[in-house]
XYZ file of C-alpha atoms in Angstrom:
177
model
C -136.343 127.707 -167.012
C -133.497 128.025 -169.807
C -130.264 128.161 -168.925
C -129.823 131.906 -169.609
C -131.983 132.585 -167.004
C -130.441 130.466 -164.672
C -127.214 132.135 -164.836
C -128.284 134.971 -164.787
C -129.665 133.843 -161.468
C -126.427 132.976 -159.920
C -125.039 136.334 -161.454
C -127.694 138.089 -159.352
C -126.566 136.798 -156.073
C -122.856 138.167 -156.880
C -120.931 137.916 -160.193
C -118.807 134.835 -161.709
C -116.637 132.948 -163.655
C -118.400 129.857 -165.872
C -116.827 127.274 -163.323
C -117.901 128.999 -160.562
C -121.575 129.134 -162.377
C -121.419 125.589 -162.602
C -120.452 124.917 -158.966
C -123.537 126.591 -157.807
C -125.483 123.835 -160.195
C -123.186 120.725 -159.258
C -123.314 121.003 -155.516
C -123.880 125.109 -154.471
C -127.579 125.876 -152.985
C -128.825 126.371 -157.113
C -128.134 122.456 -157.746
C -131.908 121.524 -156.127
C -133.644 123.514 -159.602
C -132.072 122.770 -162.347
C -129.322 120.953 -164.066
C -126.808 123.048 -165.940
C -123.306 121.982 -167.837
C -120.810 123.469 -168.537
C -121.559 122.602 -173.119
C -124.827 124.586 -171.954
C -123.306 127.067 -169.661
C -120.705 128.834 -171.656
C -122.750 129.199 -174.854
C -125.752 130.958 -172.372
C -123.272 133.250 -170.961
C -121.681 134.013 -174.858
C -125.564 134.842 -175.573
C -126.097 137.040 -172.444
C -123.001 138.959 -173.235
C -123.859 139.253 -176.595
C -127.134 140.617 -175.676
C -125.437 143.185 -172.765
C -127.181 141.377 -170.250
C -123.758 140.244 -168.928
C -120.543 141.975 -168.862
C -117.555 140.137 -169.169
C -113.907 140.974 -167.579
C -110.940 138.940 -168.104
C -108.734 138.819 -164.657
C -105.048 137.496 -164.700
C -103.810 134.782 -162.780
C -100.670 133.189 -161.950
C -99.307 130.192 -164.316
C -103.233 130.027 -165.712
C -105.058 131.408 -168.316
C -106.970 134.536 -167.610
C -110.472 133.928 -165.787
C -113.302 135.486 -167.540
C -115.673 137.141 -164.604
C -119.162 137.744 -165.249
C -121.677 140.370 -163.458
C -125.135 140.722 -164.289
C -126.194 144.163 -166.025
C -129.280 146.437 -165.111
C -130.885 145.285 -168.558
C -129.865 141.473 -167.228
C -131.820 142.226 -163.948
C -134.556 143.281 -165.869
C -134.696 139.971 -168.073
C -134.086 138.302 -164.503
C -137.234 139.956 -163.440
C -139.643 139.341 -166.133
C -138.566 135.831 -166.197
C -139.168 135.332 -162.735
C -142.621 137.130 -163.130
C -144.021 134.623 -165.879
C -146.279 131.543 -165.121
C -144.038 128.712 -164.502
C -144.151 124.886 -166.342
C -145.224 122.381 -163.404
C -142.583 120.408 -161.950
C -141.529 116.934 -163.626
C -140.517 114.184 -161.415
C -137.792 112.330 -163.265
C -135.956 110.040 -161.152
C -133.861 106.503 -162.322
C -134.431 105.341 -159.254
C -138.527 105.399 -159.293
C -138.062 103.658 -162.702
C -135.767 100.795 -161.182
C -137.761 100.215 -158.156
C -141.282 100.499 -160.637
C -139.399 96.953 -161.916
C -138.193 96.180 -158.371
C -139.276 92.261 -159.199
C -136.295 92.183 -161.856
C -133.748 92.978 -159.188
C -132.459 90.630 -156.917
C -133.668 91.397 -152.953
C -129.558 92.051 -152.039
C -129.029 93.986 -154.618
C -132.661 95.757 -154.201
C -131.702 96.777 -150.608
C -128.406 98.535 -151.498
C -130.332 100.277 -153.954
C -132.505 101.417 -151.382
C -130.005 102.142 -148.475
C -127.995 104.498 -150.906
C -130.799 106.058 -151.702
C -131.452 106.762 -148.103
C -128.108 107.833 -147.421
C -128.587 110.368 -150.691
C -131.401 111.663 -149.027
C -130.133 111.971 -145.420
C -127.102 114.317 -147.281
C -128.662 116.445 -148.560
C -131.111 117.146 -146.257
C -127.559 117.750 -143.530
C -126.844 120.002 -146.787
C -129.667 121.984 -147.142
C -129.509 122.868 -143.233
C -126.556 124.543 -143.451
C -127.045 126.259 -146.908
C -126.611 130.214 -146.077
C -127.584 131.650 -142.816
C -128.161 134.880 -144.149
C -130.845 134.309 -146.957
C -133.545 136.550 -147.956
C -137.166 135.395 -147.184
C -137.816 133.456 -150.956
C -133.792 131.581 -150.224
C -135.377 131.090 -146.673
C -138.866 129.095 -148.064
C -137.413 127.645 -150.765
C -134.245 126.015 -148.303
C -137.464 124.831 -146.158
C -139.832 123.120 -149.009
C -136.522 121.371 -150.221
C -135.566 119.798 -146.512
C -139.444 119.537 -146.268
C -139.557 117.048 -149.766
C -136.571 115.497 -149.077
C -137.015 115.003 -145.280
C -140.125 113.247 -146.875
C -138.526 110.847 -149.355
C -136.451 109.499 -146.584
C -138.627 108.980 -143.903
C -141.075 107.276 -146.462
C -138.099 105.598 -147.830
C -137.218 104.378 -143.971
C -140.642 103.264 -143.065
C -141.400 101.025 -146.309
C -137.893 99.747 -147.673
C -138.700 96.401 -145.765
C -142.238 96.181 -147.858
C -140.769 96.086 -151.176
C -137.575 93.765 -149.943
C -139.799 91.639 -148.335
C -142.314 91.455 -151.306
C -139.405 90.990 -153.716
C -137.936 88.089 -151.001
C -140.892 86.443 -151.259
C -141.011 86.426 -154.942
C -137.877 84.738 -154.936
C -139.114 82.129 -152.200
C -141.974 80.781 -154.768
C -139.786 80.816 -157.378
């Protein structure tokens, strides 16, 4: 999905500023699909107001610059629609972490173990987060909310049950060395 479209996501829910765009990415109930900054951010919503899927307004406020607000147009609902309506890319799993612990026999079993235990704690926060992400959510907020506790309840539980395997392998590397 191109970062267009994802604004113009957030702008359906209820309209914006570019920081407040990018809050919903960083750590708002939108951060789980995609990452957006603000160098790709504020060049999609120039775009999307050049092409009237946006409006803009500029609002005063005190001992600041003006805030420019955005709201999603009837033509940007429209675009909205037909992307959401198109065949979607599958999924790619890119993750640091599966690379470092793929090489888990280069790191040493201390160090291995944080690794693991703040990945566990990552996982345990955001799966408190995404139970109390919006109470009032329409049926697709509602399943999508679900299949993310649902993966990341996963990953930790998986996480909790096998993080002594790989220490213990990687321990006993280091014993007959």
């Amino acid at each position: 999905m191109d970062v267009k479209t994802l604004c113009l996501g957030v702008l359906s829910k209820s309209e914006a500023s570019g920081y407040e765009i990018r809050k919903q990415f960083e750590d708002g109930c939108f951060s789980y699909f995609q990452e957006a900054g603000f160098g790709s951010i504020y060049p999609a919503l120039k775009k999307l107001t050049d092409e009237k899927l946006v409006t803009c307004e500029q609002q005063s406020q005190d001992a600041r610059p003006d805030k420019k607000v955005y709201r999603i147009t009837s033509k940007g609902r429209q675009a909205l629609f037909d992307a959401v309506n198109e065949e979607p890319v599958a999924d790619k799993v890119r993750s640091d972490f599966l690379f470092m612990t793929f090489f888990a026999e280069l790191i040493p079993p201390r160090e291995l173990d944080r690794l693991l235990g703040n990945r566990i704690a990552y996982h345990r926060a955001v799966v408190e987060k995404l139970g109390s992400c919006g109470k009032q959510q329409t049926p697709g907020e509602r399943f999508v909310q679900h299949m993310g506790l649902h993966i990341h309840k996963a990953a930790l539980e998986y996480l909790e049950n096998h993080r002594h395997e790989l220490i213990g392998a990687q321990l006993q590397t280091n014993v007959a060395e």
